[in-house]
Amino acid sequence: MPDLILAYTEAASVIQGHAKHLLSQKPAAEQVLLLAALHRVLAEPILADRDQPPFPRSTRDGFACRSEDISARKPLRILGQLKAGDVWKGSPVAAGEAIEIMTGAPVPAGADCVVMVEHVKVREDTLFIGSGRTLEPGENIVPSGAEARSGSIIVPAGTRLAASHIAAAAACGCANVSVYARPRVAILATGDELVPVDHAPLTHQIRNSNSYSLAAQTTLAGAQPVILPVAPDDEAEIESAIRSASGCNLLLLSGGVSMGKYDFVEQALLELGAEFLFTGAKIQPGRPVVFGKLPQQYFFGLPGNPVSTMVTFLLFAQPLIAALSGEATGGPRFALARLAHDFRTKPGLTRFLPASIDFKIESPQASIIPWQGSGDLASTASANGFVVIPSNADNLAAGDSVSILLV
Ligand code: AMP
Ligand code: MG
């Protein structure tokens, strides 16, 4: 099998290429109730079913009148009151007239502005404008159709639905929406040392945590995890476990992809006709990560060290799952932060180091958490992101700007 060990950016662009190809084959769609669509991927765009707003909407509590009258500073005669949900049935507002209006009410014909209640005085039926006040035509009014025209796309297909999209869909009268089916992701942990979480491990045994981290990350990525029984370090058993995943859209293996004598995962994949798209990435943690395609589905061979498993999932598996879900713009997601302390490093690998990030408004600040390497789940459990150390970086200083990988 050829060695295909890529720089991080090269490996990421291999994933992007395959993700793009997957996006051209749309998954099956299903109708779900609007709230059940939260975090699902929209299959049919949400269209404005009428102009938004459907009428010229007052954005203030105040008085609808003519802007010329405000500049003239003449007292105005108040004709009546209009609250949200009302419509003005009288004649259009003429010079010298005003109608008391509440936020969200339709501005009556004839009025071209709304003067705020804070800027006027009312005595009986007469309105007095505060001194020095002028209003432009249109002020405090959103014209009908200014936000969206009837028939225009409010939320495009391929969007993973956040709360704002659910609100927009509700405003357009969508009680149900069409979303793509969630991909099924098979999770296969390998290793003779592994025992289930509810078993008491002997001293030399390890509880299988990767099936759980991967299932949790798969769920967060919007897919359905299918946890397969752990396979021992035996090529034939690994092959038969891989075969059992043939109904899934993606296969995630963990462990058995390093150079050890009992690392049989790649051999088993090869026997089953796998095409390898990369067999390693110049990253830490996660260097032995493998990506490829079986006749039935794409697969990742993720390194077994628990932090490597999680980081390589975020970097490579998550964006592929996004594409399998029909999501136009999948992760990974990066942001900028300031390093809270000096950091000694040497060039070579792109590093993704567990960090505690304080997401404060001025600028997020990141502290790299001391750790014992890619098996150190305890340190990673106190991290809420990863600081990215570029492959060419020398020592970094407190205050330096760094990329962070968001989880
Ligand atoms: P491997 O990638 O198989 O060489 O495993 C690397 C390290 O990760 C070893 O210390 C394994 O015991 C550990 N490991 C492998 N699989 C798992 C798993 N499913 N859960 C927790 N630790 C694991
Ligand atoms: Mg192993």
Tab-separated table of C-alpha atoms and ligand atoms in Angstrom:
chain	number	residue	atom	x	y	z
A	1	MET	CA	0.000	0.000	0.000
A	2	PRO	CA	1.457	3.416	-0.969
A	3	ASP	CA	2.348	5.915	1.759
A	4	LEU	CA	0.251	9.028	1.299
A	5	ILE	CA	1.225	11.253	4.196
A	6	LEU	CA	-0.071	14.748	3.580
A	7	ALA	CA	0.361	18.152	5.190
A	8	TYR	CA	-2.752	19.246	7.096
A	9	THR	CA	-3.886	21.646	4.365
A	10	GLU	CA	-3.416	18.978	1.679
A	11	ALA	CA	-5.390	16.411	3.675
A	12	ALA	CA	-8.112	19.015	4.329
A	13	SER	CA	-8.375	19.764	0.626
A	14	VAL	CA	-8.674	16.048	-0.220
A	15	ILE	CA	-11.651	15.952	2.167
A	16	GLN	CA	-13.081	19.128	0.635
A	17	GLY	CA	-12.826	17.628	-2.853
A	18	HIS	CA	-14.758	14.514	-1.833
A	19	ALA	CA	-17.239	16.578	0.175
A	20	LYS	CA	-17.954	18.668	-2.916
A	21	HIS	CA	-18.520	15.549	-4.976
A	22	LEU	CA	-20.886	14.145	-2.311
A	23	LEU	CA	-22.850	17.393	-2.290
A	24	SER	CA	-23.765	16.883	-5.935
A	25	GLN	CA	-25.681	13.703	-4.943
A	26	LYS	CA	-28.528	14.870	-2.757
A	27	PRO	CA	-29.601	12.606	0.133
A	28	ALA	CA	-33.252	11.499	0.416
A	29	ALA	CA	-35.572	14.139	1.888
A	30	GLU	CA	-38.343	13.859	4.472
A	31	GLN	CA	-40.977	16.228	5.894
A	32	VAL	CA	-40.710	16.987	9.605
A	33	LEU	CA	-42.485	19.323	12.002
A	34	LEU	CA	-40.763	22.691	12.159
A	35	LEU	CA	-39.216	22.276	15.604
A	36	ALA	CA	-38.001	18.773	14.791
A	37	ALA	CA	-35.997	20.392	11.981
A	38	LEU	CA	-33.680	22.239	14.377
A	39	HIS	CA	-30.092	21.317	13.460
A	40	ARG	CA	-31.247	19.271	10.432
A	41	VAL	CA	-30.260	20.267	6.884
A	42	LEU	CA	-32.908	21.948	4.755
A	43	ALA	CA	-33.779	20.074	1.528
A	44	GLU	CA	-36.209	22.595	-0.036
A	45	PRO	CA	-35.605	26.341	0.291
A	46	ILE	CA	-37.876	28.391	2.518
A	47	LEU	CA	-39.594	31.045	0.408
A	48	ALA	CA	-41.275	34.239	1.547
A	49	ASP	CA	-45.005	33.499	1.131
A	50	ARG	CA	-45.747	37.258	1.003
A	51	ASP	CA	-43.857	40.530	1.123
A	52	GLN	CA	-42.017	41.053	4.413
A	53	PRO	CA	-43.184	43.164	6.054
A	54	PRO	CA	-46.572	42.735	4.386
A	55	PHE	CA	-47.456	46.382	5.179
A	56	PRO	CA	-45.425	49.523	6.022
A	57	ARG	CA	-44.567	48.680	9.627
A	58	SER	CA	-44.033	51.192	12.386
A	59	THR	CA	-40.800	50.413	14.265
A	60	ARG	CA	-41.668	52.730	17.168
A	61	ASP	CA	-44.420	53.662	19.553
A	62	GLY	CA	-45.308	57.219	18.514
A	63	PHE	CA	-47.349	59.185	16.023
A	64	ALA	CA	-47.695	58.593	12.297
A	65	CYS	CA	-47.728	61.911	10.433
A	66	ARG	CA	-46.130	63.839	7.559
A	67	SER	CA	-42.441	64.699	7.856
A	68	GLU	CA	-43.060	68.222	6.452
A	69	ASP	CA	-45.306	68.908	9.447
A	70	ILE	CA	-42.522	67.942	11.861
A	71	SER	CA	-40.127	70.506	10.342
A	72	ALA	CA	-42.900	73.147	10.335
A	73	ARG	CA	-43.333	72.461	14.063
A	74	LYS	CA	-47.082	73.046	13.893
A	75	PRO	CA	-49.283	71.366	16.509
A	76	LEU	CA	-51.024	68.353	14.924
A	77	ARG	CA	-54.539	67.064	15.438
A	78	ILE	CA	-54.623	63.443	16.693
A	79	LEU	CA	-57.233	61.505	14.731
A	80	GLY	CA	-57.149	58.247	16.662
A	81	GLN	CA	-55.085	55.311	17.792
A	82	LEU	CA	-53.664	52.276	15.982
A	83	LYS	CA	-52.152	49.273	17.700
A	84	ALA	CA	-50.429	46.195	16.237
A	85	GLY	CA	-53.155	44.036	14.710
A	86	ASP	CA	-55.343	47.060	13.804
A	87	VAL	CA	-55.739	48.667	10.432
A	88	TRP	CA	-56.658	52.335	9.884
A	89	LYS	CA	-60.162	52.587	8.393
A	90	GLY	CA	-60.406	56.383	8.245
A	91	SER	CA	-59.239	58.667	5.470
A	92	PRO	CA	-55.503	59.104	4.756
A	93	VAL	CA	-53.481	61.304	7.088
A	94	ALA	CA	-53.552	64.856	5.760
A	95	ALA	CA	-51.400	67.910	6.528
A	96	GLY	CA	-51.762	68.930	10.181
A	97	GLU	CA	-52.936	65.446	11.273
A	98	ALA	CA	-51.395	62.563	13.210
A	99	ILE	CA	-52.455	59.098	14.370
A	100	GLU	CA	-51.113	57.556	17.524
A	101	ILE	CA	-49.420	54.304	16.496
A	102	MET	CA	-47.758	51.382	18.281
A	103	THR	CA	-44.725	49.353	17.224
A	104	GLY	CA	-45.723	46.742	14.643
A	105	ALA	CA	-48.888	48.502	13.453
A	106	PRO	CA	-49.416	49.308	9.756
A	107	VAL	CA	-48.645	52.967	9.051
A	108	PRO	CA	-51.770	54.539	7.546
A	109	ALA	CA	-51.781	56.053	4.060
A	110	GLY	CA	-50.769	59.693	3.921
A	111	ALA	CA	-48.249	59.440	6.795
A	112	ASP	CA	-44.587	59.157	5.785
A	113	CYS	CA	-42.897	59.019	9.196
A	114	VAL	CA	-43.441	58.056	12.827
A	115	VAL	CA	-42.306	60.498	15.475
A	116	MET	CA	-41.339	58.716	18.680
A	117	VAL	CA	-43.544	59.157	21.729
A	118	GLU	CA	-40.435	60.299	23.663
A	119	HIS	CA	-40.086	63.307	21.317
A	120	VAL	CA	-43.579	64.811	21.599
A	121	LYS	CA	-46.037	66.185	24.121
A	122	VAL	CA	-49.762	65.459	23.996
A	123	ARG	CA	-52.442	67.751	25.344
A	124	GLU	CA	-55.953	66.355	24.813
A	125	ASP	CA	-56.218	65.784	21.047
A	126	THR	CA	-53.226	67.897	20.085
A	127	LEU	CA	-49.668	66.797	19.450
A	128	PHE	CA	-46.717	69.162	20.077
A	129	ILE	CA	-43.370	68.275	18.494
A	130	GLY	CA	-40.230	68.679	20.622
A	131	SER	CA	-38.049	71.635	19.628
A	132	GLY	CA	-35.279	71.066	17.073
A	133	ARG	CA	-36.753	67.737	15.976
A	134	THR	CA	-36.735	66.859	12.243
A	135	LEU	CA	-37.621	63.563	10.570
A	136	GLU	CA	-36.705	62.252	7.137
A	137	PRO	CA	-39.512	60.779	5.038
A	138	GLY	CA	-39.669	57.086	5.880
A	139	GLU	CA	-38.111	57.428	9.309
A	140	ASN	CA	-39.205	54.708	11.773
A	141	ILE	CA	-41.111	52.865	9.040
A	142	VAL	CA	-40.037	49.640	7.285
A	143	PRO	CA	-41.706	49.776	3.844
A	144	SER	CA	-43.641	46.696	2.735
A	145	GLY	CA	-41.376	44.193	0.985
A	146	ALA	CA	-38.181	45.903	2.213
A	147	GLU	CA	-37.027	42.827	4.138
A	148	ALA	CA	-38.031	40.243	1.520
A	149	ARG	CA	-40.165	40.099	-1.596
A	150	SER	CA	-42.888	37.474	-1.924
A	151	GLY	CA	-41.370	34.342	-3.504
A	152	SER	CA	-37.749	35.178	-2.653
A	153	ILE	CA	-35.522	32.614	-0.910
A	154	ILE	CA	-35.237	33.296	2.821
A	155	VAL	CA	-33.289	30.152	3.743
A	156	PRO	CA	-31.529	28.227	0.952
A	157	ALA	CA	-31.513	24.413	0.706
A	158	GLY	CA	-28.335	22.973	2.226
A	159	THR	CA	-28.547	25.159	5.345
A	160	ARG	CA	-28.206	23.490	8.731
A	161	LEU	CA	-31.119	25.020	10.597
A	162	ALA	CA	-30.333	27.234	13.562
A	163	ALA	CA	-32.870	29.059	15.721
A	164	SER	CA	-32.901	32.068	13.350
A	165	HIS	CA	-33.844	29.805	10.419
A	166	ILE	CA	-36.624	28.180	12.444
A	167	ALA	CA	-37.951	31.684	13.208
A	168	ALA	CA	-37.770	32.678	9.523
A	169	ALA	CA	-39.594	29.465	8.516
A	170	ALA	CA	-42.309	30.131	11.103
A	171	ALA	CA	-42.727	33.680	9.753
A	172	CYS	CA	-43.264	32.183	6.284
A	173	GLY	CA	-45.969	29.823	7.537
A	174	CYS	CA	-43.951	26.595	7.323
A	175	ALA	CA	-45.440	24.261	9.925
A	176	ASN	CA	-43.452	21.439	8.295
A	177	VAL	CA	-40.194	21.615	6.401
A	178	SER	CA	-38.344	19.258	4.108
A	179	VAL	CA	-34.979	18.093	5.460
A	180	TYR	CA	-32.390	15.576	4.298
A	181	ALA	CA	-32.214	12.145	5.929
A	182	ARG	CA	-29.423	11.902	8.499
A	183	PRO	CA	-26.498	9.795	7.313
A	184	ARG	CA	-25.815	6.590	9.242
A	185	VAL	CA	-22.280	6.424	10.562
A	186	ALA	CA	-20.880	3.050	11.673
A	187	ILE	CA	-18.410	3.173	14.551
A	188	LEU	CA	-15.983	0.311	14.930
A	189	ALA	CA	-13.414	0.368	17.742
A	190	THR	CA	-10.594	-2.160	17.471
A	191	GLY	CA	-8.153	-3.406	20.087
A	192	ASP	CA	-7.517	-6.520	22.217
A	193	GLU	CA	-7.141	-4.344	25.318
A	194	LEU	CA	-10.628	-2.859	25.152
A	195	VAL	CA	-13.451	-3.698	27.533
A	196	PRO	CA	-16.995	-2.270	27.581
A	197	VAL	CA	-17.688	0.674	29.928
A	198	ASP	CA	-19.817	-1.440	32.256
A	199	HIS	CA	-17.102	-4.089	32.728
A	200	ALA	CA	-14.434	-3.918	35.419
A	201	PRO	CA	-11.146	-3.720	33.500
A	202	LEU	CA	-8.108	-5.681	34.638
A	203	THR	CA	-5.038	-3.488	35.250
A	204	HIS	CA	-3.750	-3.914	31.699
A	205	GLN	CA	-7.124	-3.338	30.066
A	206	ILE	CA	-8.659	-0.088	28.814
A	207	ARG	CA	-12.295	0.922	28.699
A	208	ASN	CA	-13.577	1.584	25.191
A	209	SER	CA	-14.119	5.338	25.281
A	210	ASN	CA	-13.680	5.998	21.557
A	211	SER	CA	-16.998	4.429	20.557
A	212	TYR	CA	-18.597	6.954	22.919
A	213	SER	CA	-16.633	10.009	21.855
A	214	LEU	CA	-17.249	9.179	18.202
A	215	ALA	CA	-20.957	8.501	18.753
A	216	ALA	CA	-21.271	11.813	20.622
A	217	GLN	CA	-19.385	13.734	17.941
A	218	THR	CA	-21.388	11.991	15.193
A	219	THR	CA	-24.631	13.011	16.890
A	220	LEU	CA	-23.423	16.607	17.259
A	221	ALA	CA	-22.465	16.544	13.572
A	222	GLY	CA	-26.105	15.718	12.764
A	223	ALA	CA	-25.709	12.035	11.834
A	224	GLN	CA	-26.974	8.771	13.343
A	225	PRO	CA	-24.266	6.735	15.048
A	226	VAL	CA	-24.405	2.952	14.701
A	227	ILE	CA	-22.035	1.478	17.297
A	228	LEU	CA	-20.678	-1.918	16.217
A	229	PRO	CA	-19.245	-4.487	18.656
A	230	VAL	CA	-15.528	-3.954	19.363
A	231	ALA	CA	-13.277	-5.982	17.053
A	232	PRO	CA	-10.131	-7.636	18.392
A	233	ASP	CA	-6.714	-7.117	16.735
A	234	ASP	CA	-7.382	-9.874	14.226
A	235	GLU	CA	-7.523	-9.232	10.510
A	236	ALA	CA	-10.322	-11.695	9.717
A	237	GLU	CA	-12.481	-10.387	12.567
A	238	ILE	CA	-11.894	-6.790	11.535
A	239	GLU	CA	-12.844	-7.685	7.953
A	240	SER	CA	-16.077	-9.299	9.031
A	241	ALA	CA	-16.904	-6.305	11.276
A	242	ILE	CA	-16.269	-3.925	8.357
A	243	ARG	CA	-18.597	-6.011	6.188
A	244	SER	CA	-21.321	-5.676	8.800
A	245	ALA	CA	-21.226	-1.880	8.315
A	246	SER	CA	-22.131	-2.059	4.628
A	247	GLY	CA	-25.555	-0.463	5.186
A	248	CYS	CA	-24.020	2.718	6.587
A	249	ASN	CA	-23.026	5.870	4.706
A	250	LEU	CA	-19.681	6.223	6.467
A	251	LEU	CA	-17.457	3.941	8.538
A	252	LEU	CA	-15.296	5.252	11.375
A	253	LEU	CA	-12.716	2.810	12.690
A	254	SER	CA	-10.599	3.585	15.700
A	255	GLY	CA	-7.252	2.047	16.568
A	256	GLY	CA	-5.024	-0.337	14.652
A	257	VAL	CA	-3.783	2.141	12.040
A	258	SER	CA	-0.288	2.765	13.421
A	259	MET	CA	2.887	0.853	12.558
A	260	GLY	CA	2.527	-1.717	15.362
A	261	LYS	CA	2.692	-5.466	14.728
A	262	TYR	CA	-0.993	-5.823	15.633
A	263	ASP	CA	-2.304	-2.904	13.582
A	264	PHE	CA	-4.406	-4.788	11.014
A	265	VAL	CA	-7.009	-2.219	10.055
A	266	GLU	CA	-5.409	-1.037	6.815
A	267	GLN	CA	-4.693	-4.624	5.723
A	268	ALA	CA	-8.322	-5.589	6.357
A	269	LEU	CA	-9.556	-2.558	4.408
A	270	LEU	CA	-7.229	-3.407	1.533
A	271	GLU	CA	-8.560	-6.985	1.405
A	272	LEU	CA	-12.066	-5.548	1.085
A	273	GLY	CA	-11.114	-3.426	-1.930
A	274	ALA	CA	-10.397	-0.100	-0.235
A	275	GLU	CA	-8.950	2.810	-2.155
A	276	PHE	CA	-6.717	4.883	0.136
A	277	LEU	CA	-6.936	8.649	-0.344
A	278	PHE	CA	-4.431	9.440	2.391
A	279	THR	CA	-2.656	7.249	4.929
A	280	GLY	CA	-1.363	9.878	7.311
A	281	ALA	CA	-1.301	13.610	8.002
A	282	LYS	CA	1.534	15.739	9.347
A	283	ILE	CA	-0.455	16.690	12.427
A	284	GLN	CA	-0.265	16.175	16.152
A	285	PRO	CA	-2.278	14.537	17.543
A	286	GLY	CA	-3.583	12.178	14.858
A	287	ARG	CA	-0.647	11.536	12.531
A	288	PRO	CA	-1.675	7.959	11.503
A	289	VAL	CA	-5.174	9.014	10.312
A	290	VAL	CA	-6.344	7.161	7.213
A	291	PHE	CA	-9.049	8.196	4.751
A	292	GLY	CA	-10.391	6.207	1.852
A	293	LYS	CA	-13.259	4.615	0.021
A	294	LEU	CA	-14.661	1.115	0.184
A	295	PRO	CA	-17.027	-0.111	-2.531
A	296	GLN	CA	-19.961	0.654	-0.180
A	297	GLN	CA	-18.872	3.819	1.601
A	298	TYR	CA	-16.127	6.212	2.635
A	299	PHE	CA	-14.147	5.289	5.741
A	300	PHE	CA	-11.752	6.833	8.219
A	301	GLY	CA	-9.186	4.834	10.134
A	302	LEU	CA	-8.759	7.076	13.158
A	303	PRO	CA	-5.829	6.585	15.528
A	304	GLY	CA	-6.858	4.894	18.784
A	305	ASN	CA	-5.394	7.425	21.196
A	306	PRO	CA	-8.556	9.098	22.481
A	307	VAL	CA	-7.520	12.708	21.827
A	308	SER	CA	-6.224	11.805	18.360
A	309	THR	CA	-9.562	10.146	17.645
A	310	MET	CA	-11.497	13.255	18.641
A	311	VAL	CA	-9.239	15.744	16.828
A	312	THR	CA	-9.133	13.755	13.583
A	313	PHE	CA	-12.922	13.418	13.733
A	314	LEU	CA	-13.283	17.208	13.978
A	315	LEU	CA	-10.758	17.926	11.257
A	316	PHE	CA	-11.717	15.307	8.688
A	317	ALA	CA	-14.794	13.184	9.525
A	318	GLN	CA	-17.078	16.043	10.536
A	319	PRO	CA	-16.815	17.903	7.192
A	320	LEU	CA	-17.466	14.659	5.296
A	321	ILE	CA	-20.521	13.947	7.474
A	322	ALA	CA	-21.729	17.490	6.730
A	323	ALA	CA	-21.504	16.760	3.006
A	324	LEU	CA	-23.256	13.380	3.429
A	325	SER	CA	-26.001	15.329	5.222
A	326	GLY	CA	-26.369	17.703	2.256
A	327	GLU	CA	-24.932	20.645	4.231
A	328	ALA	CA	-23.358	23.173	1.883
A	329	THR	CA	-20.839	24.589	4.352
A	330	GLY	CA	-19.490	22.045	6.827
A	331	GLY	CA	-16.654	22.475	9.334
A	332	PRO	CA	-14.107	22.457	10.732
A	333	ARG	CA	-14.655	25.873	12.288
A	334	PHE	CA	-11.735	28.072	13.270
A	335	ALA	CA	-11.566	31.431	15.012
A	336	LEU	CA	-8.809	33.723	16.224
A	337	ALA	CA	-7.692	34.106	19.821
A	338	ARG	CA	-4.794	35.585	21.757
A	339	LEU	CA	-2.405	33.205	23.433
A	340	ALA	CA	-2.451	33.754	27.203
A	341	HIS	CA	1.161	32.627	27.716
A	342	ASP	CA	4.450	31.923	25.966
A	343	PHE	CA	4.641	28.550	24.245
A	344	ARG	CA	7.706	26.601	23.158
A	345	THR	CA	7.342	24.492	20.043
A	346	LYS	CA	9.355	23.319	17.074
A	347	PRO	CA	8.401	23.356	13.391
A	348	GLY	CA	7.313	20.209	11.545
A	349	LEU	CA	3.737	19.258	12.336
A	350	THR	CA	0.510	21.269	12.483
A	351	ARG	CA	-0.501	20.868	16.114
A	352	PHE	CA	-3.999	20.989	17.602
A	353	LEU	CA	-3.481	21.316	21.330
A	354	PRO	CA	-6.258	21.091	23.933
A	355	ALA	CA	-6.894	24.552	25.312
A	356	SER	CA	-9.079	26.409	27.696
A	357	ILE	CA	-10.543	29.341	25.784
A	358	ASP	CA	-12.106	32.313	27.474
A	359	PHE	CA	-14.583	33.604	24.890
A	360	LYS	CA	-14.711	37.156	26.117
A	361	ILE	CA	-16.085	39.993	24.038
A	362	GLU	CA	-12.866	41.940	23.407
A	363	SER	CA	-10.900	38.949	22.144
A	364	PRO	CA	-10.974	35.255	23.042
A	365	GLN	CA	-7.938	34.205	25.103
A	366	ALA	CA	-6.520	30.704	24.861
A	367	SER	CA	-4.455	28.803	27.421
A	368	ILE	CA	-2.917	25.544	26.228
A	369	ILE	CA	-3.559	22.853	28.842
A	370	PRO	CA	-0.499	20.899	29.978
A	371	TRP	CA	-1.005	17.277	28.913
A	372	GLN	CA	0.642	13.897	28.664
A	373	GLY	CA	0.036	13.613	24.912
A	374	SER	CA	-2.689	12.178	22.728
A	375	GLY	CA	-3.846	9.574	25.240
A	376	ASP	CA	-4.620	12.204	27.874
A	377	LEU	CA	-8.410	12.325	27.993
A	378	ALA	CA	-8.411	13.862	31.469
A	379	SER	CA	-6.718	17.087	30.265
A	380	THR	CA	-8.850	17.187	27.157
A	381	ALA	CA	-11.987	16.952	29.259
A	382	SER	CA	-11.110	20.374	30.683
A	383	ALA	CA	-10.560	21.868	27.199
A	384	ASN	CA	-13.208	23.696	25.202
A	385	GLY	CA	-11.207	23.993	21.982
A	386	PHE	CA	-7.804	23.386	20.421
A	387	VAL	CA	-5.071	25.911	19.716
A	388	VAL	CA	-3.633	25.467	16.232
A	389	ILE	CA	0.149	25.705	16.042
A	390	PRO	CA	1.141	26.126	12.381
A	391	SER	CA	3.683	23.638	11.018
A	392	ASN	CA	6.266	26.387	10.483
A	393	ALA	CA	5.853	28.045	13.902
A	394	ASP	CA	8.753	28.601	16.234
A	395	ASN	CA	8.226	29.619	19.827
A	396	LEU	CA	5.120	31.693	20.435
A	397	ALA	CA	4.724	34.570	22.885
A	398	ALA	CA	1.871	35.605	25.170
A	399	GLY	CA	-0.456	37.901	23.194
A	400	ASP	CA	0.300	36.268	19.822
A	401	SER	CA	-2.726	35.704	17.637
A	402	VAL	CA	-3.471	31.991	17.130
A	403	SER	CA	-6.174	30.038	15.326
A	404	ILE	CA	-8.428	27.932	17.467
A	405	LEU	CA	-10.345	24.873	16.353
A	406	LEU	CA	-13.845	25.112	17.781
A	407	VAL	CA	-15.509	21.953	19.097
B	1	AMP	P1	-3.760	2.099	18.519
B	1	AMP	O1	-4.161	3.232	17.620
B	1	AMP	O2	-4.561	0.877	18.313
B	1	AMP	O3	-2.274	1.869	18.406
B	1	AMP	O4	-4.042	2.584	20.004
B	1	AMP	C1	-3.354	3.692	20.541
B	1	AMP	C2	-3.735	3.884	21.971
B	1	AMP	O5	-5.116	4.196	22.060
B	1	AMP	C3	-3.529	2.674	22.856
B	1	AMP	O6	-3.066	3.121	24.110
B	1	AMP	C4	-4.918	2.102	22.980
B	1	AMP	O7	-5.110	1.358	24.158
B	1	AMP	C5	-5.786	3.324	22.960
B	1	AMP	N1	-7.104	3.011	22.434
B	1	AMP	C6	-7.335	2.370	21.271
B	1	AMP	N2	-8.662	2.224	21.072
B	1	AMP	C7	-9.276	2.786	22.125
B	1	AMP	C8	-10.639	2.961	22.488
B	1	AMP	N3	-11.624	2.502	21.722
B	1	AMP	N4	-10.911	3.611	23.639
B	1	AMP	C9	-9.927	4.063	24.421
B	1	AMP	N5	-8.610	3.936	24.126
B	1	AMP	C10	-8.286	3.302	23.001
B	2	MG	MG	-4.501	-1.054	18.964
